[in-house]
Coordinates of C-alpha atoms in Angstrom, one line a residue:
Chain L
M154 CA 71.9 -200.4 16.8
L155 CA 75.6 -199.7 15.8
N156 CA 78.1 -201.8 17.5
V157 CA 81.8 -201.2 17.1
E158 CA 84.4 -203.7 18.5
N159 CA 88.1 -203.1 18.4
L160 CA 88.0 -200.8 15.4
S161 CA 91.5 -199.9 14.4
R162 CA 93.4 -198.3 11.6
P163 CA 96.8 -196.4 11.3
G164 CA 96.5 -193.1 13.2
L165 CA 93.7 -194.3 15.3
P166 CA 93.7 -196.1 18.7
T167 CA 91.6 -199.2 19.1
I168 CA 88.0 -198.1 19.7
S169 CA 84.9 -200.0 20.9
F170 CA 81.5 -198.4 21.5
S171 CA 77.8 -198.8 20.7
L172 CA 75.3 -196.3 19.5
A173 CA 71.6 -196.9 20.3
R174 CA 68.7 -195.9 17.9
G175 CA 67.8 -192.2 18.2
T176 CA 70.8 -191.2 20.2
C177 CA 73.8 -189.0 19.6
L178 CA 77.4 -189.7 20.5
A179 CA 79.6 -186.6 20.4
V180 CA 83.2 -187.2 19.2
M181 CA 85.7 -184.7 20.7
G182 CA 89.4 -184.2 20.8
P183 CA 92.1 -181.8 19.6
S184 CA 92.7 -181.3 15.9
G185 CA 94.5 -184.2 14.4
S186 CA 93.6 -186.6 17.2
G187 CA 91.7 -188.9 14.9
K188 CA 88.0 -187.7 14.9
T189 CA 87.8 -187.6 11.1
L190 CA 89.7 -190.9 10.8
L191 CA 87.2 -192.6 13.1
L192 CA 84.2 -191.3 11.1
R193 CA 85.8 -192.3 7.7
A194 CA 86.6 -195.8 9.1
L195 CA 83.0 -196.3 10.2
A196 CA 81.8 -195.3 6.7
D197 CA 84.3 -197.8 5.3
L198 CA 86.0 -195.1 3.3
D199 CA 89.4 -196.2 4.5
P200 CA 90.6 -199.7 5.3
S201 CA 90.3 -200.7 9.0
S202 CA 90.2 -203.8 11.1
G203 CA 87.7 -204.8 13.9
E204 CA 84.0 -205.5 13.9
V205 CA 81.4 -203.0 12.9
E206 CA 77.8 -204.1 13.0
L207 CA 74.5 -202.4 12.3
H208 CA 71.5 -204.2 13.7
D209 CA 73.7 -207.3 14.3
E210 CA 74.6 -207.3 10.6
N211 CA 78.4 -207.3 10.0
R212 CA 79.6 -204.5 7.8
N213 CA 81.7 -207.0 5.8
Q214 CA 78.6 -208.9 4.8
V215 CA 77.0 -205.8 3.3
P216 CA 78.0 -204.4 -0.1
A217 CA 80.0 -201.2 0.6
P218 CA 77.6 -198.8 -1.3
S219 CA 74.6 -200.2 0.6
W220 CA 76.5 -199.8 3.9
R221 CA 77.3 -196.1 3.1
R222 CA 73.6 -195.4 2.3
R223 CA 72.7 -196.7 5.8
V224 CA 75.7 -195.2 7.6
S225 CA 76.2 -191.9 5.9
Y226 CA 79.3 -189.7 6.3
A227 CA 79.3 -185.9 5.7
A228 CA 82.8 -184.5 5.6
A229 CA 84.0 -181.3 7.3
E230 CA 85.0 -180.1 3.9
P231 CA 82.4 -181.6 1.6
G232 CA 83.2 -182.5 -2.0
W233 CA 81.2 -181.6 -5.1
W234 CA 81.3 -183.1 -8.6
A235 CA 78.7 -181.2 -10.7
E236 CA 78.1 -177.6 -11.6
T237 CA 74.8 -176.8 -9.8
V238 CA 73.5 -177.7 -6.3
A239 CA 70.5 -179.7 -7.6
E240 CA 72.7 -182.0 -9.6
H241 CA 74.1 -183.4 -6.4
F242 CA 70.8 -184.7 -5.2
T243 CA 68.8 -187.7 -6.4
N244 CA 65.5 -186.0 -5.6
W245 CA 66.1 -182.2 -5.3
G246 CA 62.3 -181.6 -5.4
K247 CA 61.8 -183.4 -2.2
T248 CA 65.0 -182.1 -0.5
K249 CA 64.2 -178.5 -1.5
Q250 CA 61.4 -178.6 1.1
L251 CA 64.1 -178.9 3.8
T252 CA 66.1 -175.9 2.7
G253 CA 64.0 -173.5 4.8
A254 CA 64.7 -175.5 7.9
L255 CA 68.4 -174.8 7.5
L256 CA 67.9 -171.1 6.6
L257 CA 68.9 -171.7 3.0
P258 CA 67.2 -169.9 0.1
S259 CA 64.6 -172.1 -1.7
D260 CA 66.1 -171.3 -5.1
I261 CA 69.6 -172.5 -4.1
G262 CA 69.1 -175.6 -6.3
V263 CA 70.0 -173.6 -9.5
A264 CA 73.0 -171.9 -7.9
S265 CA 76.5 -172.8 -8.9
V266 CA 78.4 -174.7 -6.2
A267 CA 81.5 -172.5 -6.9
R268 CA 79.5 -169.4 -5.7
L269 CA 78.3 -170.9 -2.4
S270 CA 79.6 -169.8 1.0
T271 CA 81.4 -172.4 3.2
G272 CA 78.4 -172.5 5.5
E273 CA 75.9 -173.0 2.7
R274 CA 78.0 -175.9 1.4
Q275 CA 78.1 -177.5 4.8
R276 CA 74.4 -177.3 5.3
L277 CA 73.8 -178.7 1.8
A278 CA 76.2 -181.6 2.5
V279 CA 74.1 -182.6 5.5
L280 CA 70.9 -182.4 3.4
R281 CA 72.6 -184.6 0.8
S282 CA 73.3 -187.2 3.5
L283 CA 69.8 -187.0 4.9
E284 CA 68.3 -187.6 1.4
K285 CA 69.4 -191.2 1.5
S286 CA 67.4 -191.7 4.8
P287 CA 70.4 -193.2 6.6
E288 CA 70.0 -195.1 9.9
V289 CA 73.3 -193.6 11.2
L290 CA 74.7 -190.2 10.4
L291 CA 78.5 -189.5 10.7
L292 CA 78.8 -185.8 10.8
D293 CA 82.2 -184.1 10.8
E294 CA 81.9 -180.7 12.4
P295 CA 78.6 -179.9 10.6
T296 CA 78.2 -176.6 12.3
G297 CA 81.9 -175.5 12.3
P298 CA 81.5 -172.7 9.7
L299 CA 77.9 -171.7 10.7
D300 CA 76.6 -168.7 12.5
K301 CA 74.6 -169.2 15.7
A302 CA 71.2 -169.0 13.9
A303 CA 72.2 -171.5 11.2
A304 CA 73.8 -173.8 13.8
D305 CA 70.7 -173.8 16.0
A306 CA 68.6 -174.6 12.9
M307 CA 71.0 -177.5 12.1
E308 CA 70.7 -178.9 15.7
L309 CA 66.9 -178.7 15.5
L310 CA 66.8 -180.6 12.3
L311 CA 69.2 -183.2 13.6
R312 CA 67.2 -183.6 16.8
Q313 CA 64.1 -184.2 14.7
R314 CA 65.9 -187.0 12.9
M315 CA 67.0 -188.5 16.1
Q316 CA 63.4 -188.6 17.2
E317 CA 62.7 -190.6 14.1
G318 CA 65.3 -193.1 15.2
V319 CA 68.5 -191.9 13.4
G320 CA 71.7 -192.4 15.4
I321 CA 74.3 -189.7 15.1
L322 CA 78.0 -189.5 15.6
L323 CA 78.8 -185.8 15.9
S324 CA 82.4 -184.6 15.7
T325 CA 82.6 -181.2 17.3
H326 CA 84.9 -178.9 19.2
D327 CA 82.0 -177.2 21.0
L328 CA 81.4 -178.8 24.4
S329 CA 78.1 -177.0 24.9
Q330 CA 76.9 -178.3 21.6
A331 CA 78.0 -181.8 22.6
S332 CA 76.0 -181.4 25.9
R333 CA 72.9 -180.2 24.0
M334 CA 73.0 -182.9 21.4
A335 CA 74.6 -186.0 22.9
D336 CA 74.2 -188.0 26.1
R337 CA 77.8 -189.4 25.8
I338 CA 81.1 -188.1 24.5
L339 CA 83.8 -190.2 22.9
R340 CA 86.9 -188.2 23.8
F341 CA 90.3 -188.7 22.2
T342 CA 93.1 -188.5 24.9
K343 CA 96.8 -188.9 24.7
I344 CA 96.6 -192.6 25.6
G345 CA 93.6 -193.5 23.6
V346 CA 89.9 -192.8 23.9
E347 CA 87.4 -192.6 26.7
I348 CA 83.7 -192.4 26.7
V349 CA 82.1 -190.1 29.3
S350 CA 78.5 -189.0 29.8
T351 CA 77.6 -185.4 29.2
Chain P
M10 CA 109.5 -198.4 -59.1
T11 CA 112.5 -196.0 -58.9
F12 CA 113.9 -193.9 -56.1
L13 CA 117.0 -191.6 -55.8
T14 CA 119.5 -193.1 -53.4
L15 CA 121.3 -191.0 -50.8
D16 CA 125.0 -191.2 -50.2
Y17 CA 126.9 -190.2 -47.0
F18 CA 127.8 -186.8 -48.5
D19 CA 124.0 -186.0 -48.9
L20 CA 123.4 -186.9 -45.2
G21 CA 126.4 -184.9 -44.1
L22 CA 125.2 -181.9 -46.1
A23 CA 121.7 -182.1 -44.4
A24 CA 123.4 -182.5 -41.0
T25 CA 125.1 -179.1 -41.4
L26 CA 121.7 -177.6 -40.6
V27 CA 122.0 -179.1 -37.1
L28 CA 125.4 -177.4 -36.9
V29 CA 123.7 -174.2 -37.9
N30 CA 121.2 -174.6 -35.1
A31 CA 124.0 -175.3 -32.6
A32 CA 125.8 -172.2 -33.8
L33 CA 122.7 -170.1 -33.5
S34 CA 122.2 -171.4 -30.0
L35 CA 125.8 -170.4 -29.1
Y36 CA 125.4 -167.0 -30.7
L37 CA 122.1 -166.3 -28.9
G38 CA 123.2 -167.8 -25.6
L39 CA 120.4 -170.4 -25.5
G40 CA 122.7 -173.0 -24.0
L41 CA 121.2 -175.7 -26.3
E42 CA 124.2 -176.3 -28.6
R43 CA 125.5 -179.3 -26.7
R44 CA 122.0 -180.9 -26.5
F45 CA 121.5 -180.3 -30.2
L46 CA 124.7 -182.2 -31.1
I47 CA 124.1 -185.0 -28.6
A48 CA 120.5 -185.5 -29.8
A49 CA 121.5 -185.5 -33.5
T50 CA 124.3 -188.0 -32.8
R51 CA 122.1 -190.2 -30.8
M52 CA 119.5 -190.2 -33.5
A53 CA 122.1 -191.1 -36.1
V54 CA 123.5 -193.9 -34.1
Q55 CA 120.1 -195.3 -33.0
L56 CA 118.7 -195.2 -36.6
T57 CA 121.8 -196.8 -38.0
L58 CA 121.6 -199.6 -35.4
V59 CA 117.9 -200.1 -36.1
G60 CA 118.6 -200.2 -39.8
L61 CA 121.2 -202.9 -39.3
V62 CA 118.8 -204.9 -37.0
L63 CA 115.9 -204.6 -39.4
K64 CA 118.1 -205.6 -42.4
A65 CA 119.2 -208.8 -40.5
L66 CA 115.7 -209.4 -39.3
F67 CA 114.2 -209.1 -42.8
N68 CA 116.9 -211.4 -44.3
I69 CA 116.3 -214.1 -41.6
A70 CA 112.5 -213.7 -41.6
S71 CA 112.3 -215.9 -38.4
P72 CA 108.9 -215.9 -36.6
L73 CA 110.8 -216.2 -33.3
L74 CA 113.1 -213.3 -33.9
T75 CA 110.2 -211.2 -35.2
A76 CA 108.2 -211.9 -32.0
L77 CA 111.3 -211.1 -29.9
A78 CA 111.8 -207.7 -31.7
A79 CA 108.0 -207.0 -31.2
L80 CA 108.3 -207.8 -27.5
C81 CA 111.4 -205.5 -27.1
M82 CA 109.5 -202.7 -28.8
I83 CA 106.5 -203.2 -26.4
L84 CA 108.7 -203.4 -23.3
F85 CA 110.4 -200.1 -24.2
A86 CA 107.0 -198.5 -24.9
G87 CA 105.8 -199.7 -21.5
R88 CA 108.8 -198.0 -19.9
E89 CA 108.0 -194.8 -21.8
V90 CA 104.4 -194.8 -20.6
M91 CA 105.5 -195.2 -17.0
A92 CA 108.0 -192.4 -17.4
R93 CA 105.3 -190.0 -18.6
Q94 CA 103.1 -190.4 -15.5
E95 CA 103.2 -187.7 -12.9
R96 CA 101.6 -190.1 -10.4
R97 CA 102.2 -193.7 -11.3
F98 CA 100.8 -196.8 -9.7
I99 CA 103.0 -198.3 -7.1
G100 CA 104.7 -201.7 -7.6
W101 CA 104.2 -204.0 -10.6
W102 CA 101.1 -202.0 -11.7
G103 CA 103.3 -199.0 -12.6
Y104 CA 105.0 -200.8 -15.4
G105 CA 102.6 -203.7 -16.0
L106 CA 99.4 -201.7 -16.6
G107 CA 100.6 -199.7 -19.6
T108 CA 102.8 -202.5 -21.0
S109 CA 100.0 -205.1 -20.8
V110 CA 97.4 -203.0 -22.4
M111 CA 99.8 -202.0 -25.2
L112 CA 100.8 -205.6 -25.7
T113 CA 97.1 -206.5 -26.1
A114 CA 95.9 -203.6 -28.2
A115 CA 98.9 -203.1 -30.5
L116 CA 99.4 -206.8 -31.1
L117 CA 95.7 -207.4 -31.7
V118 CA 95.4 -204.5 -34.2
T119 CA 98.7 -205.4 -35.9
I120 CA 97.8 -209.0 -36.4
F121 CA 94.3 -208.0 -37.6
G122 CA 95.9 -205.6 -40.2
L123 CA 98.5 -208.2 -41.3
S124 CA 96.2 -211.1 -41.5
T125 CA 93.2 -209.6 -43.2
Q126 CA 94.3 -206.5 -45.1
V127 CA 98.0 -206.4 -45.9
R128 CA 98.3 -210.3 -46.1
P129 CA 102.0 -210.7 -46.6
D130 CA 103.4 -214.2 -47.0
P131 CA 104.2 -215.4 -44.4
W132 CA 101.7 -213.3 -42.4
Y133 CA 104.4 -212.4 -39.8
D134 CA 106.9 -211.2 -42.5
P135 CA 109.0 -208.8 -40.5
R136 CA 109.3 -206.3 -43.4
Y137 CA 105.6 -205.6 -42.8
A138 CA 105.0 -206.7 -39.3
I139 CA 107.7 -204.6 -37.6
P140 CA 107.1 -201.2 -39.2
I141 CA 103.3 -201.6 -38.9
L142 CA 103.6 -202.6 -35.2
G143 CA 106.0 -199.7 -34.7
M144 CA 103.6 -197.1 -36.0
I145 CA 100.6 -198.5 -34.1
L146 CA 102.7 -198.8 -30.9
G147 CA 104.0 -195.3 -31.1
N148 CA 100.5 -193.8 -31.3
T149 CA 98.9 -196.3 -28.8
M150 CA 101.7 -195.4 -26.4
T151 CA 100.8 -191.7 -26.6
G152 CA 97.1 -192.5 -26.0
V153 CA 97.7 -194.8 -23.1
A154 CA 100.1 -192.4 -21.4
L155 CA 97.8 -189.5 -21.8
G156 CA 94.8 -191.5 -20.6
L157 CA 96.6 -192.8 -17.5
H158 CA 98.2 -189.4 -16.7
T159 CA 94.8 -187.6 -16.8
L160 CA 93.0 -190.4 -14.9
T161 CA 95.4 -190.4 -11.9
N162 CA 95.9 -186.7 -11.8
D163 CA 92.2 -185.9 -12.0
A164 CA 91.4 -188.6 -9.4
A165 CA 93.9 -187.0 -7.0
R166 CA 92.6 -183.4 -7.8
N167 CA 88.9 -184.4 -7.5
R168 CA 89.4 -186.7 -4.5
A169 CA 86.8 -184.8 -2.3
G170 CA 84.1 -185.0 -5.0
I171 CA 84.8 -188.7 -5.7
E172 CA 84.7 -189.6 -2.0
A173 CA 81.6 -187.6 -1.5
Q174 CA 79.8 -189.8 -4.1
L175 CA 81.2 -192.9 -2.5
A176 CA 80.1 -191.8 0.9
L177 CA 76.5 -191.3 -0.5
G178 CA 76.4 -194.9 -1.7
A179 CA 77.8 -194.6 -5.3
T180 CA 79.7 -197.6 -6.6
R181 CA 83.2 -197.1 -7.7
S182 CA 82.3 -197.1 -11.4
Q183 CA 79.6 -194.4 -10.7
A184 CA 82.0 -192.3 -8.7
L185 CA 84.8 -192.5 -11.2
R186 CA 82.7 -192.3 -14.3
S187 CA 83.2 -188.6 -15.1
T188 CA 87.0 -188.9 -14.3
A189 CA 87.4 -191.9 -16.5
R190 CA 85.4 -190.3 -19.4
G191 CA 87.6 -187.2 -19.2
A192 CA 90.7 -189.3 -19.3
L193 CA 89.5 -191.2 -22.3
R194 CA 88.6 -188.0 -24.1
T195 CA 92.0 -186.6 -23.5
A196 CA 93.6 -189.8 -24.7
L197 CA 91.6 -189.9 -28.0
I198 CA 91.6 -186.3 -29.0
P199 CA 95.1 -186.3 -30.5
I200 CA 94.3 -189.1 -32.8
I201 CA 91.1 -187.4 -33.9
N202 CA 93.0 -184.2 -34.5
S203 CA 95.7 -186.0 -36.3
M204 CA 93.2 -187.7 -38.7
S205 CA 91.4 -184.4 -39.3
A206 CA 94.6 -182.5 -40.2
T207 CA 96.2 -185.3 -42.3
G208 CA 96.6 -184.3 -45.9
L209 CA 95.6 -180.6 -45.2
V210 CA 98.2 -179.5 -42.7
A211 CA 100.8 -182.2 -43.0
L212 CA 101.7 -185.1 -45.2
P213 CA 102.3 -188.2 -43.1
G214 CA 105.8 -189.4 -42.9
M215 CA 105.1 -193.0 -44.1
M216 CA 103.2 -191.7 -47.1
T217 CA 105.8 -189.2 -48.0
G218 CA 108.5 -191.9 -47.6
Q219 CA 106.7 -194.2 -50.0
I220 CA 106.2 -191.5 -52.6
L221 CA 109.9 -190.6 -52.4
S222 CA 110.8 -194.2 -52.9
G223 CA 108.8 -194.2 -56.1
I224 CA 105.4 -195.6 -55.2
D225 CA 102.4 -194.3 -56.9
P226 CA 100.8 -191.6 -54.7
I227 CA 97.4 -193.3 -54.8
D228 CA 98.9 -196.5 -53.5
A229 CA 100.8 -194.6 -50.9
V230 CA 97.6 -192.9 -49.8
K231 CA 95.9 -196.3 -49.5
Y232 CA 98.6 -197.6 -47.3
Q233 CA 98.5 -194.4 -45.2
L234 CA 94.7 -194.7 -44.8
L235 CA 95.1 -198.3 -43.7
I236 CA 97.7 -197.4 -41.2
S237 CA 95.8 -194.5 -39.9
F238 CA 92.7 -196.6 -39.3
L239 CA 94.8 -199.3 -37.6
I240 CA 96.4 -196.6 -35.4
A241 CA 93.0 -195.2 -34.5
G242 CA 91.8 -198.7 -33.5
G243 CA 94.9 -199.5 -31.5
T244 CA 94.8 -196.1 -29.7
G245 CA 91.1 -196.5 -28.9
L246 CA 91.5 -200.0 -27.7
G247 CA 94.6 -199.3 -25.7
A248 CA 93.3 -196.1 -24.1
L249 CA 90.0 -197.7 -23.1
A250 CA 91.7 -200.7 -21.6
A251 CA 94.3 -198.6 -19.7
V252 CA 91.7 -196.1 -18.3
Q253 CA 89.3 -198.9 -17.3
A254 CA 92.0 -201.0 -15.7
G255 CA 93.5 -197.8 -14.0
A256 CA 90.1 -196.8 -12.7
W257 CA 89.5 -200.3 -11.3
R258 CA 92.9 -200.2 -9.6
L259 CA 92.2 -196.8 -8.1
C260 CA 89.5 -198.3 -6.0
D261 CA 89.4 -201.5 -4.0
N262 CA 86.7 -204.2 -3.7
R263 CA 85.0 -202.2 -0.9
H264 CA 84.6 -199.3 -3.3
R265 CA 87.2 -197.1 -1.5
L266 CA 89.3 -194.6 -3.4
R267 CA 92.9 -195.8 -3.0
L268 CA 95.2 -192.9 -3.8
D269 CA 97.7 -194.6 -1.6
R270 CA 98.3 -197.0 -4.6
L271 CA 99.8 -194.0 -6.5
T272 CA 103.2 -192.4 -6.0
D273 CA 103.3 -188.8 -4.9
S274 CA 103.2 -186.2 -7.6
K275 CA 106.6 -185.5 -9.2
S276 CA 105.9 -181.9 -9.6

């Protein structure tokens, strides 16, 4: 589904891999090794060279906004631009039904973003990405600030999406999470990257 | 039309007030006395030179020299806009953006005012063209500088929010809309406040000058209104063009936020 050939940008070694429909590739490595740079480059948020294709369609042939709706990136520290939670969603009424699955209160839509906890923001950022029904999710440490119950709920929701065909690149520091979610790990090493099976 | 002429003794007498300020600074230990004296001397020299240049320009009334003087004013204003930016665009854009929008906005509005309302003969008569351009340029410069300053600073501060919108499939104009609107509001509010307060809080310098030189107050008010409308037009046009062009430059054609096109914050 997602084919990456010789992807390169400053701060990142040359990377090639492919991601099949409904699978998860965990991205691991020490802090500062380039995990976030890789996800941002795939989302085309930073300039990069190399070939990136989705269903054999080259990224450069697709308008960038359309590409990012299909290959959606959720940052480790998500950004916000409006006062309340619901204002950040195109169809909050529909997304609201998923709040329970991530152990979020159903009335969180009217809450001020400034009053949310880090974990609540993280879960809402993932919901925000899911709202666009992407084919590939690029998740940067989505469970980093979550307690075990919320992290389990997140993993369950992501597995459901994978069963529906969504491919996931999951940046994580948690090897056991990588083993649970992914069948392969893209690992940043001192000399570059290697892809190993879980 | 009559007016009371000033001789050098009158100016010297008024200048003693600056000396009083310098003495006060010395007495209170403010450390501003030297700056007071330098600033006053600079002002006197600059205005005298400008007076001499304007006198020669008015006597010659050459379209080429008038255009050259206008160009010099715009180039200086462009440098001033660049100097007021905390984060300026790298390369030619840093100077070219502010200068080119001011060149367009101030010249368009000045030519509009000269050719359709003031109507001197010839239309470029430097006695009218240069002062009117100067007043429009001075205010447009403030609007453009404020607009660009707010745009680039807010884009850097709200980077996460803008990139989150881009990551969700927003176009660059959608993602930067709120930032650009805020910058434009900041750029335009001073001119709105200035128009609201004119006549109540302060009498504009140009109108006061005309009244002092013997012009009927009603005629002076008419001139002031005309200039204020032209200034509002120039500022609006300049600020809009600067913010739109700045927002366009802040993203590339793949709708990425390109803060690397800005210098680092000076603060």
